[in-house]
Amino acid sequence: MAVILDGKLTSQKVREEIKKEVDLIKEGVRRPGLAVIIVGDDPASHVYVRNKKKGCEEVGFVSREYALPENTSEEELISLVKTLNSDEEIDGILVQLPLPRHLDDKKVIEAIDPSKDVDAFSYHNVGRITVGDYDFLPCTPAGVMELLSNYNIDVAGKNAVVIGRSNIVGKPQALLLLQANATVTVAHSRTQNLKEVTRQADILVVAIGKAKFVTADMVKEGAVVIDVGMDRDENGKLCGDVDFESVKEKASYITPVPGGVGPMTITELLKNTLTAYKRHINEK
Ligand code: GUN
């Protein structure tokens, strides 16, 4: 039976450290500030945004939410981003994805000042991460690495397999595992003999958005299994991309859903916002 990688507990530890730093900010000096923009009524996105706001309040950050209607134009959205770029109270700007179809997310992300791009989604920040010279790491992959490190799971020299190749998780996750000296394979919907590939994994990270897709027969005995999925099962209950009940019997470590990677993602966002704040304060 696997050890559970507890993202809630690990997050709490990191958030307490962030809060300690915020508590040391002198009277009269501003606190770190995060602006979150959400467009439209997607219920899941609204839940994520609410949790980001709660995370900010917990550590003493200023948080501002901009909830814009579905029919917001690209010009209006970009104009808000530009206003926030020059807002001295704001260190991080996050535009919740996905955006409604009529909006071009690349254009919107590129409008964010790279020093405030706490998602690390802009070309500038993606490029910096690729060469290993960065201020921010993308929140979900960074949260996975922090969770591994918190449980002293050494990545160097291990076979790591990432299933999924999204720009938000799969690709940057592969890069971070590579930077930690793993031997990395990225599998995806066109991968042949997927089971043969995943059974080679000492560390398996799953980010495909398919409920309980990874079953015990796809996992090597003693593997570390990280589930980035947030899905619903046949009864509408929250679950991950991994069939937790069967895989936990075979893995050495496993993340639950909820309570695994999810809380870590928001914690990394708070870390990035604090980093941006320190840069902005020191530049003044
Ligand atoms: N939608 C799903 N995950 C994320 C994320 O990490 N950042 C943003 N901005 N949108 C998301």
Coordinates of N, CA and C in Angstrom, one line a residue, residues 163 194 198 204-208 210-219 225-227 240-247 254:
I163 N 2.3 11.7 -18.9 CA 1.2 11.5 -19.9 C 0.4 12.8 -20.0
L194 N 0.9 2.3 -25.1 CA 1.1 3.2 -24.0 C 1.4 2.4 -22.7
T198 N 4.3 3.3 -20.0 CA 4.1 3.7 -18.6 C 4.6 2.7 -17.6
L204 N 5.6 8.5 -12.5 CA 4.5 8.6 -13.5 C 3.7 9.8 -13.2
V205 N 3.6 10.8 -14.1 CA 2.8 12.0 -13.9 C 1.7 12.0 -14.9
V206 N 0.5 12.0 -14.5 CA -0.7 11.9 -15.4 C -1.5 13.2 -15.4
A207 N -1.6 13.8 -16.6 CA -2.3 15.0 -16.8 C -3.0 15.0 -18.1
I208 N -4.1 14.2 -18.2 CA -4.8 14.1 -19.5 C -6.3 14.5 -19.3
K210 N -8.8 12.5 -18.0 CA -9.8 11.4 -18.3 C -9.9 10.6 -17.0
A211 N -11.1 10.6 -16.5 CA -11.4 9.9 -15.2 C -10.8 8.5 -15.1
K212 N -10.0 8.2 -14.1 CA -9.5 6.9 -13.8 C -8.9 6.2 -15.0
F213 N -8.2 6.9 -15.8 CA -7.6 6.3 -17.0 C -6.5 5.4 -16.8
V214 N -5.7 5.7 -15.8 CA -4.5 4.9 -15.5 C -4.9 3.8 -14.5
T215 N -4.8 2.5 -14.9 CA -5.2 1.4 -14.1 C -3.9 0.7 -13.6
A216 N -4.1 -0.2 -12.6 CA -2.9 -0.8 -12.0 C -2.0 -1.6 -13.0
D217 N -2.6 -2.2 -14.0 CA -1.8 -2.9 -15.0 C -0.9 -2.0 -15.8
M218 N -1.1 -0.7 -15.7 CA -0.2 0.3 -16.5 C 1.0 0.8 -15.6
V219 N 1.0 0.3 -14.4 CA 1.9 0.9 -13.4 C 3.0 -0.1 -13.0
V225 N 3.4 7.7 -8.2 CA 2.3 8.1 -9.2 C 1.7 9.4 -8.8
I226 N 1.8 10.4 -9.7 CA 1.3 11.7 -9.5 C 0.1 12.0 -10.4
D227 N -1.0 12.4 -9.8 CA -2.3 12.5 -10.5 C -2.6 14.0 -10.6
G240 N -9.5 11.6 -10.0 CA -8.4 12.0 -10.8 C -8.3 11.2 -12.1
D241 N -7.2 11.3 -12.8 CA -6.9 10.5 -14.0 C -6.4 9.1 -13.7
V242 N -6.2 8.8 -12.4 CA -5.6 7.6 -12.0 C -6.7 6.8 -11.2
D243 N -6.8 5.5 -11.4 CA -7.8 4.7 -10.6 C -7.1 4.4 -9.3
F244 N -7.3 5.4 -8.4 CA -6.6 5.4 -7.1 C -6.7 4.1 -6.3
E245 N -7.9 3.5 -6.2 CA -8.1 2.3 -5.4 C -7.2 1.2 -5.8
S246 N -7.1 0.9 -7.1 CA -6.3 -0.2 -7.6 C -4.8 0.2 -7.6
V247 N -4.5 1.4 -8.0 CA -3.1 1.8 -8.2 C -2.4 1.9 -6.9
I254 N 1.6 7.8 -3.8 CA 0.6 8.3 -4.8 C -0.1 9.5 -4.2

